[in-house]
Amino acid sequence: MNQQQVWQNSVTSIVQSLKFAIAASSQLVRFSGQFLKKAQHLGRSVQAYIVLFLLGVILTASIAACSAASGANQSEVKLNLVSFSVTKAAHDQIVPKFIEKWKKEHNQNVIFERSYGGSLAQTDDIIAGKQEADVVHLALPLDVVRIEEAGLINFGWEDRVPRRGVVSHSVAAIVTREGNPKDIQTWADLAKEDVNVIAANPQTSGIGVWQFLGLWGSVTQEGGEPQQALDFVGKIYKKIPTLTKDAREASDLFFQQGQGDALVTYENEVILAGTGTNLPKTSYFVPPLNISIDNPVAIVDKNVDKHGTREVAAAFVDFLYSDEAQQEFAKLGYRSVNPFIAQGGQVQFPPIKTLFNAQDLGGWSLIKEQFFANGAIFDQIKGKF
């Protein structure tokens, strides 16, 4: 399509939209006159209020029509993607592929504005309006639920995308110093008196929540009682001098600065860290009893409607589930949500004997209230630090 054709199509689209706006306005004006005739018995103040309301409807319809016309023919569109810290490497590979695909199909450039940080902190910023995300890819389904409860995402978001919104998936890995000098073989070994664990704060980061749930579930999913789980998790957190704000900071503390004897983190983060240089030598293992770490994606409805980006946002979310994107996730150590790619991936993952998930721990509503609400179990443990 040459520039002249693009210009002609733009003019045609604008003219059609203006015709629609004028026609709609005429119908509304005609309706307003008829309505006011029937409302003559009402007081002047009420009639004035009705006139102002109908004028607002007419102006809104006209502006929306004109905005749609101009937006549909812009040479570029901006998309705001907000995610948790460890997804950046995957997005660095996936986003350019989507940009190329969209440009080829729509002759429009997509300009991504991306932000990465602790999942809970990112969620807080979105709810507070500090970040007007069009698309979120977060560490926890609970974070998306919080945005939904704030009125920014329409109810039932998980039913509008594949796999109930889960777009990337991992499990927990336990990293030790080279040769495993503290002989850490199981979750239980993390409670040894001479083992110092690096962990993130579950009140600011997704990995902090997954670490906590992995530790708790390692007891309860083997038949242990909640009190036993509380004692076990309490022993570990009591030995942690400082909780980091997110997964990347925890990894930097362990890998770059050489602190701690063990780190519980995303398996994909360990695989990615292993590709770096000048890192202290480490070992890691994936416990056969493990937690399913499910990362959701969602469109932020209120923001895409405000920005006029719903079409491109929906296309990007769909692209994240494509074979092409899932292969990029797999290359960077994620266990693909596409079973065919997961089986044929370049990374050979250790087998998991027992994989439990959030539902096995009571579901996200119960997890939030039981573990992370004000005064709940984590606050009780933290008070004993």
mmCIF file of C-alpha atoms in Angstrom:
data_model
loop_
_atom_site.group_PDB
_atom_site.id
_atom_site.type_symbol
_atom_site.label_atom_id
_atom_site.label_comp_id
_atom_site.label_asym_id
_atom_site.label_seq_id
_atom_site.Cartn_x
_atom_site.Cartn_y
_atom_site.Cartn_z
ATOM 1 C CA MET A 1 0.000 0.000 0.000
ATOM 2 C CA ASN A 2 1.591 3.347 -1.107
ATOM 3 C CA GLN A 3 1.338 6.689 0.704
ATOM 4 C CA GLN A 4 -1.387 7.993 -1.640
ATOM 5 C CA GLN A 5 -3.568 4.957 -0.955
ATOM 6 C CA VAL A 6 -3.009 5.295 2.795
ATOM 7 C CA TRP A 7 -4.020 8.986 2.572
ATOM 8 C CA GLN A 8 -7.110 8.207 0.507
ATOM 9 C CA ASN A 9 -8.187 5.477 2.940
ATOM 10 C CA SER A 10 -7.643 7.822 5.887
ATOM 11 C CA VAL A 11 -9.738 10.590 4.295
ATOM 12 C CA THR A 12 -12.496 8.111 3.408
ATOM 13 C CA SER A 13 -12.535 6.715 6.949
ATOM 14 C CA ILE A 14 -12.680 10.172 8.508
ATOM 15 C CA VAL A 15 -15.504 11.287 6.185
ATOM 16 C CA GLN A 16 -17.504 8.145 6.993
ATOM 17 C CA SER A 17 -17.000 8.669 10.712
ATOM 18 C CA LEU A 18 -18.065 12.297 10.462
ATOM 19 C CA LYS A 19 -21.175 11.269 8.542
ATOM 20 C CA PHE A 20 -21.951 8.779 11.273
ATOM 21 C CA ALA A 21 -21.397 11.401 13.975
ATOM 22 C CA ILE A 22 -23.620 13.942 12.178
ATOM 23 C CA ALA A 23 -26.350 11.357 11.624
ATOM 24 C CA ALA A 24 -26.195 10.228 15.236
ATOM 25 C CA SER A 25 -26.263 13.807 16.465
ATOM 26 C CA SER A 26 -29.284 14.606 14.257
ATOM 27 C CA GLN A 27 -31.158 11.634 15.650
ATOM 28 C CA LEU A 28 -30.317 12.670 19.201
ATOM 29 C CA VAL A 29 -31.375 16.285 18.558
ATOM 30 C CA ARG A 30 -34.691 15.078 17.052
ATOM 31 C CA PHE A 31 -35.228 12.777 20.028
ATOM 32 C CA SER A 32 -34.353 15.598 22.444
ATOM 33 C CA GLY A 33 -36.995 17.893 20.914
ATOM 34 C CA GLN A 34 -39.665 15.209 21.125
ATOM 35 C CA PHE A 35 -38.710 14.379 24.688
ATOM 36 C CA LEU A 36 -38.780 18.004 25.843
ATOM 37 C CA LYS A 37 -42.250 18.524 24.347
ATOM 38 C CA LYS A 38 -43.490 15.637 26.474
ATOM 39 C CA ALA A 39 -41.644 16.996 29.496
ATOM 40 C CA GLN A 40 -43.182 20.473 29.460
ATOM 41 C CA HIS A 41 -44.924 19.741 32.721
ATOM 42 C CA LEU A 42 -41.527 19.464 34.439
ATOM 43 C CA GLY A 43 -39.888 22.468 36.056
ATOM 44 C CA ARG A 44 -37.415 24.681 34.184
ATOM 45 C CA SER A 45 -34.454 23.431 36.267
ATOM 46 C CA VAL A 46 -35.240 19.816 35.421
ATOM 47 C CA GLN A 47 -35.628 20.657 31.716
ATOM 48 C CA ALA A 48 -32.285 22.511 31.757
ATOM 49 C CA TYR A 49 -30.591 19.492 33.363
ATOM 50 C CA ILE A 50 -32.010 17.176 30.691
ATOM 51 C CA VAL A 51 -30.816 19.502 27.882
ATOM 52 C CA LEU A 52 -27.284 19.574 29.281
ATOM 53 C CA PHE A 53 -27.250 15.786 29.650
ATOM 54 C CA LEU A 54 -28.371 15.227 26.051
ATOM 55 C CA LEU A 55 -25.827 17.738 24.732
ATOM 56 C CA GLY A 56 -23.137 15.797 26.590
ATOM 57 C CA VAL A 57 -24.256 12.567 24.918
ATOM 58 C CA ILE A 58 -24.142 14.224 21.483
ATOM 59 C CA LEU A 59 -20.646 15.643 22.035
ATOM 60 C CA THR A 60 -19.346 12.336 23.411
ATOM 61 C CA ALA A 61 -20.653 10.421 20.383
ATOM 62 C CA SER A 62 -19.097 12.930 17.976
ATOM 63 C CA ILE A 63 -15.721 12.967 19.703
ATOM 64 C CA ALA A 64 -15.625 9.156 19.937
ATOM 65 C CA ALA A 65 -16.359 8.803 16.226
ATOM 66 C CA CYS A 66 -13.655 11.285 15.256
ATOM 67 C CA SER A 67 -11.155 9.760 17.682
ATOM 68 C CA ALA A 68 -11.784 6.276 16.295
ATOM 69 C CA ALA A 69 -11.176 7.558 12.781
ATOM 70 C CA SER A 70 -7.907 9.259 13.648
ATOM 71 C CA GLY A 71 -6.707 6.397 15.906
ATOM 72 C CA ALA A 72 -7.344 3.764 13.270
ATOM 73 C CA ASN A 73 -5.065 5.533 10.823
ATOM 74 C CA GLN A 74 -2.152 6.597 13.006
ATOM 75 C CA SER A 75 1.279 5.521 11.790
ATOM 76 C CA GLU A 76 2.185 4.315 15.283
ATOM 77 C CA VAL A 77 0.535 3.192 18.493
ATOM 78 C CA LYS A 78 1.954 3.054 22.017
ATOM 79 C CA LEU A 79 1.449 0.049 24.263
ATOM 80 C CA ASN A 80 2.304 0.137 27.966
ATOM 81 C CA LEU A 81 3.482 -3.249 29.270
ATOM 82 C CA VAL A 82 4.020 -3.628 33.019
ATOM 83 C CA SER A 83 5.603 -6.826 34.315
ATOM 84 C CA PHE A 84 7.625 -8.395 37.115
ATOM 85 C CA SER A 85 11.393 -8.225 37.175
ATOM 86 C CA VAL A 86 12.550 -11.549 35.716
ATOM 87 C CA THR A 87 10.425 -11.449 32.533
ATOM 88 C CA LYS A 88 12.484 -8.714 30.884
ATOM 89 C CA ALA A 89 14.899 -11.123 29.189
ATOM 90 C CA ALA A 90 12.007 -13.029 27.597
ATOM 91 C CA HIS A 91 10.187 -9.863 26.551
ATOM 92 C CA ASP A 92 13.410 -8.564 24.977
ATOM 93 C CA GLN A 93 13.127 -11.455 22.517
ATOM 94 C CA ILE A 94 9.340 -11.586 22.128
ATOM 95 C CA VAL A 95 8.398 -7.916 21.775
ATOM 96 C CA PRO A 96 10.441 -7.253 18.573
ATOM 97 C CA LYS A 97 8.842 -10.301 16.934
ATOM 98 C CA PHE A 98 5.375 -8.963 17.723
ATOM 99 C CA ILE A 99 6.290 -5.483 16.464
ATOM 100 C CA GLU A 100 7.427 -6.991 13.165
ATOM 101 C CA LYS A 101 4.271 -9.089 12.853
ATOM 102 C CA TRP A 102 1.924 -6.155 13.594
ATOM 103 C CA LYS A 103 3.772 -3.886 11.169
ATOM 104 C CA LYS A 104 3.472 -6.465 8.407
ATOM 105 C CA GLU A 105 -0.251 -7.037 8.999
ATOM 106 C CA HIS A 106 -1.397 -3.493 9.867
ATOM 107 C CA ASN A 107 1.280 -1.196 8.419
ATOM 108 C CA GLN A 108 1.554 0.421 11.856
ATOM 109 C CA ASN A 109 4.488 0.728 14.249
ATOM 110 C CA VAL A 110 3.980 -0.375 17.857
ATOM 111 C CA ILE A 111 6.014 1.578 20.398
ATOM 112 C CA PHE A 112 6.307 -0.369 23.646
ATOM 113 C CA GLU A 113 6.738 1.381 26.966
ATOM 114 C CA ARG A 114 7.893 -1.296 29.399
ATOM 115 C CA SER A 115 8.319 -1.346 33.164
ATOM 116 C CA TYR A 116 9.780 -4.098 35.375
ATOM 117 C CA GLY A 117 9.913 -4.514 39.144
ATOM 118 C CA GLY A 118 8.503 -6.468 42.066
ATOM 119 C CA SER A 119 5.076 -7.775 41.080
ATOM 120 C CA LEU A 120 3.226 -6.521 44.160
ATOM 121 C CA ALA A 121 4.869 -3.105 43.930
ATOM 122 C CA GLN A 122 4.023 -2.870 40.215
ATOM 123 C CA THR A 123 0.426 -3.767 41.026
ATOM 124 C CA ASP A 124 0.253 -1.061 43.693
ATOM 125 C CA ASP A 125 1.479 1.519 41.156
ATOM 126 C CA ILE A 126 -1.134 0.478 38.594
ATOM 127 C CA ILE A 127 -3.957 0.693 41.130
ATOM 128 C CA ALA A 128 -2.701 4.099 42.299
ATOM 129 C CA GLY A 129 -2.619 5.366 38.698
ATOM 130 C CA LYS A 130 1.170 5.841 38.714
ATOM 131 C CA GLN A 131 1.460 3.431 35.772
ATOM 132 C CA GLU A 132 -1.304 3.257 33.153
ATOM 133 C CA ALA A 133 -0.629 -0.289 31.990
ATOM 134 C CA ASP A 134 -2.409 -1.567 28.891
ATOM 135 C CA VAL A 135 -1.158 -5.121 29.463
ATOM 136 C CA VAL A 136 0.136 -6.720 32.656
ATOM 137 C CA HIS A 137 2.270 -9.860 32.895
ATOM 138 C CA LEU A 138 2.624 -10.437 36.619
ATOM 139 C CA ALA A 139 4.051 -13.014 38.995
ATOM 140 C CA LEU A 140 0.793 -13.873 40.727
ATOM 141 C CA PRO A 141 -2.855 -14.339 39.726
ATOM 142 C CA LEU A 142 -3.563 -12.590 43.035
ATOM 143 C CA ASP A 143 -2.011 -9.389 41.660
ATOM 144 C CA VAL A 144 -4.355 -9.371 38.665
ATOM 145 C CA VAL A 145 -7.291 -10.003 40.992
ATOM 146 C CA ARG A 146 -6.279 -6.932 43.007
ATOM 147 C CA ILE A 147 -6.323 -4.802 39.836
ATOM 148 C CA GLU A 148 -9.702 -6.307 38.957
ATOM 149 C CA GLU A 149 -11.053 -5.452 42.423
ATOM 150 C CA ALA A 150 -9.843 -1.864 41.909
ATOM 151 C CA GLY A 151 -12.152 -1.620 38.876
ATOM 152 C CA LEU A 152 -9.430 -1.439 36.205
ATOM 153 C CA ILE A 153 -9.899 -4.959 34.800
ATOM 154 C CA ASN A 154 -13.319 -6.333 33.936
ATOM 155 C CA PHE A 155 -14.616 -9.261 35.943
ATOM 156 C CA GLY A 156 -13.842 -12.693 34.477
ATOM 157 C CA TRP A 157 -10.493 -11.734 32.881
ATOM 158 C CA GLU A 158 -9.161 -15.287 33.216
ATOM 159 C CA ASP A 159 -11.985 -16.647 31.047
ATOM 160 C CA ARG A 160 -11.162 -14.345 28.114
ATOM 161 C CA VAL A 161 -7.664 -15.725 27.492
ATOM 162 C CA PRO A 162 -6.226 -19.242 27.095
ATOM 163 C CA ARG A 163 -5.232 -21.372 30.099
ATOM 164 C CA ARG A 164 -7.126 -19.121 32.508
ATOM 165 C CA GLY A 165 -4.661 -16.326 31.946
ATOM 166 C CA VAL A 166 -1.458 -18.235 32.757
ATOM 167 C CA VAL A 167 1.079 -17.394 30.052
ATOM 168 C CA SER A 168 4.403 -18.380 31.658
ATOM 169 C CA HIS A 169 5.171 -21.149 34.108
ATOM 170 C CA SER A 170 8.041 -22.273 36.297
ATOM 171 C CA VAL A 171 8.832 -24.171 39.499
ATOM 172 C CA ALA A 172 11.041 -23.483 42.509
ATOM 173 C CA ALA A 173 14.770 -24.205 42.484
ATOM 174 C CA ILE A 174 17.112 -24.270 45.482
ATOM 175 C CA VAL A 175 20.543 -22.840 44.735
ATOM 176 C CA THR A 176 23.597 -23.587 46.895
ATOM 177 C CA ARG A 177 27.271 -22.724 46.832
ATOM 178 C CA GLU A 178 29.477 -24.840 44.550
ATOM 179 C CA GLY A 179 29.694 -28.417 45.741
ATOM 180 C CA ASN A 180 26.820 -27.854 48.186
ATOM 181 C CA PRO A 181 29.068 -27.522 51.278
ATOM 182 C CA LYS A 182 26.084 -27.339 53.660
ATOM 183 C CA ASP A 183 24.666 -30.590 52.187
ATOM 184 C CA ILE A 184 21.263 -29.132 51.364
ATOM 185 C CA GLN A 185 19.239 -31.906 49.732
ATOM 186 C CA THR A 186 15.616 -31.102 50.604
ATOM 187 C CA TRP A 187 13.325 -28.259 51.619
ATOM 188 C CA ALA A 188 13.729 -29.406 55.238
ATOM 189 C CA ASP A 189 17.498 -28.822 55.132
ATOM 190 C CA LEU A 190 16.908 -25.075 54.756
ATOM 191 C CA ALA A 191 15.935 -24.998 58.444
ATOM 192 C CA LYS A 192 19.407 -26.162 59.589
ATOM 193 C CA GLU A 193 20.930 -23.786 62.101
ATOM 194 C CA ASP A 194 24.040 -23.133 59.981
ATOM 195 C CA VAL A 195 22.147 -22.478 56.713
ATOM 196 C CA ASN A 196 21.418 -18.855 55.810
ATOM 197 C CA VAL A 197 18.716 -18.430 53.151
ATOM 198 C CA ILE A 198 18.349 -15.434 50.840
ATOM 199 C CA ALA A 199 14.663 -14.608 50.363
ATOM 200 C CA ALA A 200 12.460 -11.810 49.057
ATOM 201 C CA ASN A 201 9.678 -10.018 50.888
ATOM 202 C CA PRO A 202 6.258 -11.525 50.077
ATOM 203 C CA GLN A 203 4.713 -8.124 50.779
ATOM 204 C CA THR A 204 6.544 -6.543 47.819
ATOM 205 C CA SER A 205 7.379 -9.316 45.368
ATOM 206 C CA GLY A 206 5.878 -12.328 43.649
ATOM 207 C CA ILE A 207 8.887 -14.546 44.274
ATOM 208 C CA GLY A 208 8.550 -13.773 47.984
ATOM 209 C CA VAL A 209 5.031 -15.205 47.915
ATOM 210 C CA TRP A 210 6.076 -18.256 45.891
ATOM 211 C CA GLN A 211 9.042 -18.896 48.252
ATOM 212 C CA PHE A 212 6.760 -18.764 51.265
ATOM 213 C CA LEU A 213 4.122 -21.020 49.691
ATOM 214 C CA GLY A 214 6.766 -23.486 48.489
ATOM 215 C CA LEU A 215 8.185 -23.785 52.005
ATOM 216 C CA TRP A 216 4.734 -24.096 53.578
ATOM 217 C CA GLY A 217 3.521 -26.634 51.032
ATOM 218 C CA SER A 218 6.668 -28.748 51.417
ATOM 219 C CA VAL A 219 5.262 -29.642 54.846
ATOM 220 C CA THR A 220 1.488 -29.718 54.331
ATOM 221 C CA GLN A 221 1.589 -31.502 50.962
ATOM 222 C CA GLU A 222 3.545 -34.333 52.613
ATOM 223 C CA GLY A 223 0.860 -34.769 55.247
ATOM 224 C CA GLY A 224 2.218 -32.342 57.843
ATOM 225 C CA GLU A 225 -0.046 -30.245 60.040
ATOM 226 C CA PRO A 226 -0.325 -26.437 59.721
ATOM 227 C CA GLN A 227 1.433 -25.984 63.086
ATOM 228 C CA GLN A 228 4.386 -28.023 61.813
ATOM 229 C CA ALA A 229 4.498 -25.851 58.691
ATOM 230 C CA LEU A 230 4.380 -22.709 60.825
ATOM 231 C CA ASP A 231 7.283 -23.900 62.981
ATOM 232 C CA PHE A 232 9.354 -24.883 59.932
ATOM 233 C CA VAL A 233 8.799 -21.661 57.998
ATOM 234 C CA GLY A 234 9.355 -19.610 61.156
ATOM 235 C CA LYS A 235 12.792 -21.190 61.717
ATOM 236 C CA ILE A 236 13.886 -20.214 58.214
ATOM 237 C CA TYR A 237 12.646 -16.618 58.231
ATOM 238 C CA LYS A 238 14.069 -16.021 61.712
ATOM 239 C CA LYS A 239 17.573 -16.530 60.255
ATOM 240 C CA ILE A 240 17.096 -14.125 57.319
ATOM 241 C CA PRO A 241 18.769 -10.780 58.100
ATOM 242 C CA THR A 242 17.082 -8.759 55.345
ATOM 243 C CA LEU A 243 14.309 -9.590 52.882
ATOM 244 C CA THR A 244 14.943 -8.243 49.372
ATOM 245 C CA LYS A 245 12.300 -6.293 47.443
ATOM 246 C CA ASP A 246 12.117 -8.641 44.418
ATOM 247 C CA ALA A 247 13.540 -11.728 42.676
ATOM 248 C CA ARG A 248 16.229 -9.866 40.758
ATOM 249 C CA GLU A 249 17.572 -8.193 43.913
ATOM 250 C CA ALA A 250 17.640 -11.560 45.697
ATOM 251 C CA SER A 251 19.558 -13.106 42.783
ATOM 252 C CA ASP A 252 22.043 -10.223 42.726
ATOM 253 C CA LEU A 253 22.620 -10.597 46.458
ATOM 254 C CA PHE A 254 23.300 -14.327 46.117
ATOM 255 C CA PHE A 255 25.064 -14.556 42.745
ATOM 256 C CA GLN A 256 26.809 -11.193 42.435
ATOM 257 C CA GLN A 257 27.616 -10.393 46.045
ATOM 258 C CA GLY A 258 28.109 -13.979 47.218
ATOM 259 C CA GLN A 259 25.849 -13.674 50.265
ATOM 260 C CA GLY A 260 23.931 -16.554 51.828
ATOM 261 C CA ASP A 261 24.203 -20.332 51.683
ATOM 262 C CA ALA A 262 20.995 -20.987 49.744
ATOM 263 C CA LEU A 263 18.517 -19.164 47.527
ATOM 264 C CA VAL A 264 14.984 -20.291 46.686
ATOM 265 C CA THR A 265 13.993 -18.769 43.374
ATOM 266 C CA TYR A 266 12.389 -19.372 39.995
ATOM 267 C CA GLU A 267 13.965 -22.229 38.066
ATOM 268 C CA ASN A 268 14.106 -19.992 34.980
ATOM 269 C CA GLU A 269 15.974 -17.317 36.959
ATOM 270 C CA VAL A 270 18.659 -19.865 37.888
ATOM 271 C CA ILE A 271 19.012 -20.977 34.269
ATOM 272 C CA LEU A 272 19.289 -17.355 33.124
ATOM 273 C CA ALA A 273 21.804 -16.492 35.852
ATOM 274 C CA GLY A 274 23.920 -19.443 34.750
ATOM 275 C CA THR A 275 24.513 -17.758 31.381
ATOM 276 C CA GLY A 276 26.175 -14.731 33.018
ATOM 277 C CA THR A 277 29.862 -14.075 33.516
ATOM 278 C CA ASN A 278 31.927 -13.331 36.629
ATOM 279 C CA LEU A 279 29.423 -15.128 38.841
ATOM 280 C CA PRO A 280 30.419 -17.150 41.917
ATOM 281 C CA LYS A 281 30.197 -20.858 41.185
ATOM 282 C CA THR A 282 27.026 -22.474 42.457
ATOM 283 C CA SER A 283 24.995 -25.658 42.316
ATOM 284 C CA TYR A 284 21.241 -26.046 42.253
ATOM 285 C CA PHE A 285 18.541 -28.684 42.381
ATOM 286 C CA VAL A 286 14.819 -28.780 41.728
ATOM 287 C CA PRO A 287 12.942 -30.463 44.599
ATOM 288 C CA PRO A 288 10.766 -33.354 43.373
ATOM 289 C CA LEU A 289 7.977 -32.005 45.605
ATOM 290 C CA ASN A 290 7.413 -28.569 44.108
ATOM 291 C CA ILE A 291 5.025 -25.687 43.608
ATOM 292 C CA SER A 292 3.526 -24.716 40.244
ATOM 293 C CA ILE A 293 4.540 -21.089 39.703
ATOM 294 C CA ASP A 294 1.914 -19.654 37.365
ATOM 295 C CA ASN A 295 2.333 -16.150 35.907
ATOM 296 C CA PRO A 296 -0.802 -14.505 34.442
ATOM 297 C CA VAL A 297 -1.305 -11.973 31.660
ATOM 298 C CA ALA A 298 -4.295 -9.635 31.344
ATOM 299 C CA ILE A 299 -5.561 -6.595 29.487
ATOM 300 C CA VAL A 300 -6.241 -3.597 31.740
ATOM 301 C CA ASP A 301 -9.657 -2.734 30.322
ATOM 302 C CA LYS A 302 -10.050 0.765 31.716
ATOM 303 C CA ASN A 303 -6.659 1.852 30.383
ATOM 304 C CA VAL A 304 -6.909 0.341 26.892
ATOM 305 C CA ASP A 305 -10.291 1.993 26.438
ATOM 306 C CA LYS A 306 -8.816 5.293 27.580
ATOM 307 C CA HIS A 307 -5.779 4.951 25.275
ATOM 308 C CA GLY A 308 -7.626 3.391 22.321
ATOM 309 C CA THR A 309 -5.261 0.401 22.363
ATOM 310 C CA ARG A 310 -7.597 -2.547 22.908
ATOM 311 C CA GLU A 311 -7.021 -4.132 19.493
ATOM 312 C CA VAL A 312 -3.222 -4.090 19.663
ATOM 313 C CA ALA A 313 -3.240 -5.106 23.347
ATOM 314 C CA ALA A 314 -5.428 -8.133 22.606
ATOM 315 C CA ALA A 315 -3.205 -9.074 19.680
ATOM 316 C CA PHE A 316 -0.095 -8.912 21.872
ATOM 317 C CA VAL A 317 -1.684 -11.096 24.566
ATOM 318 C CA ASP A 318 -2.632 -13.647 21.894
ATOM 319 C CA PHE A 319 0.915 -13.518 20.531
ATOM 320 C CA LEU A 320 2.351 -14.397 23.955
ATOM 321 C CA TYR A 321 0.570 -17.757 23.668
ATOM 322 C CA SER A 322 1.840 -18.393 20.125
ATOM 323 C CA ASP A 323 4.398 -21.118 19.397
ATOM 324 C CA GLU A 324 6.923 -18.443 18.485
ATOM 325 C CA ALA A 325 6.641 -16.634 21.825
ATOM 326 C CA GLN A 326 6.406 -19.804 23.906
ATOM 327 C CA GLN A 327 9.613 -21.059 22.312
ATOM 328 C CA GLU A 328 11.360 -17.896 23.497
ATOM 329 C CA PHE A 329 10.076 -18.472 27.025
ATOM 330 C CA ALA A 330 11.343 -22.062 26.875
ATOM 331 C CA LYS A 331 14.809 -20.999 25.678
ATOM 332 C CA LEU A 332 15.136 -18.862 28.796
ATOM 333 C CA GLY A 333 14.217 -21.637 31.198
ATOM 334 C CA TYR A 334 10.447 -21.341 31.547
ATOM 335 C CA ARG A 335 8.376 -24.516 31.403
ATOM 336 C CA SER A 336 6.094 -23.646 28.492
ATOM 337 C CA VAL A 337 2.322 -23.603 28.986
ATOM 338 C CA ASN A 338 2.155 -25.219 25.537
ATOM 339 C CA PRO A 339 2.691 -28.965 26.217
ATOM 340 C CA PHE A 340 4.093 -29.631 22.730
ATOM 341 C CA ILE A 341 6.789 -26.991 23.136
ATOM 342 C CA ALA A 342 7.442 -28.102 26.713
ATOM 343 C CA GLN A 343 8.181 -31.637 25.508
ATOM 344 C CA GLY A 344 10.444 -30.596 22.647
ATOM 345 C CA GLY A 345 12.267 -27.692 24.283
ATOM 346 C CA GLN A 346 15.997 -27.108 24.194
ATOM 347 C CA VAL A 347 16.250 -27.170 28.008
ATOM 348 C CA GLN A 348 15.908 -30.588 29.631
ATOM 349 C CA PHE A 349 14.078 -29.995 32.898
ATOM 350 C CA PRO A 350 14.384 -32.248 35.971
ATOM 351 C CA PRO A 351 11.198 -34.260 36.545
ATOM 352 C CA ILE A 352 8.738 -33.249 39.249
ATOM 353 C CA LYS A 353 7.268 -36.092 41.287
ATOM 354 C CA THR A 354 4.569 -34.099 43.091
ATOM 355 C CA LEU A 355 3.497 -30.701 41.777
ATOM 356 C CA PHE A 356 1.081 -28.730 43.934
ATOM 357 C CA ASN A 357 -0.510 -25.370 43.161
ATOM 358 C CA ALA A 358 -2.333 -22.501 44.834
ATOM 359 C CA GLN A 359 -5.628 -24.395 44.768
ATOM 360 C CA ASP A 360 -4.055 -27.192 46.809
ATOM 361 C CA LEU A 361 -3.288 -24.582 49.454
ATOM 362 C CA GLY A 362 -6.883 -23.348 49.527
ATOM 363 C CA GLY A 363 -7.000 -20.936 46.575
ATOM 364 C CA TRP A 364 -5.856 -17.331 46.312
ATOM 365 C CA SER A 365 -8.599 -15.804 48.429
ATOM 366 C CA LEU A 366 -7.768 -18.052 51.372
ATOM 367 C CA ILE A 367 -4.016 -17.667 50.814
ATOM 368 C CA LYS A 368 -4.344 -13.892 50.914
ATOM 369 C CA GLU A 369 -6.375 -13.892 54.134
ATOM 370 C CA GLN A 370 -4.545 -16.701 55.919
ATOM 371 C CA PHE A 371 -0.955 -15.760 55.077
ATOM 372 C CA PHE A 372 -0.561 -12.191 53.858
ATOM 373 C CA ALA A 373 -3.360 -9.992 55.221
ATOM 374 C CA ASN A 374 -2.552 -7.577 58.037
ATOM 375 C CA GLY A 375 -1.925 -9.599 61.192
ATOM 376 C CA ALA A 376 -1.971 -12.928 59.290
ATOM 377 C CA ILE A 377 0.631 -15.701 59.485
ATOM 378 C CA PHE A 378 3.460 -13.872 57.706
ATOM 379 C CA ASP A 379 3.068 -10.822 59.970
ATOM 380 C CA GLN A 380 3.109 -13.142 62.981
ATOM 381 C CA ILE A 381 6.345 -14.748 61.780
ATOM 382 C CA LYS A 382 7.870 -11.379 60.872
ATOM 383 C CA GLY A 383 7.122 -10.114 64.371
ATOM 384 C CA LYS A 384 9.459 -12.779 65.746
ATOM 385 C CA PHE A 385 12.411 -11.805 63.498
#
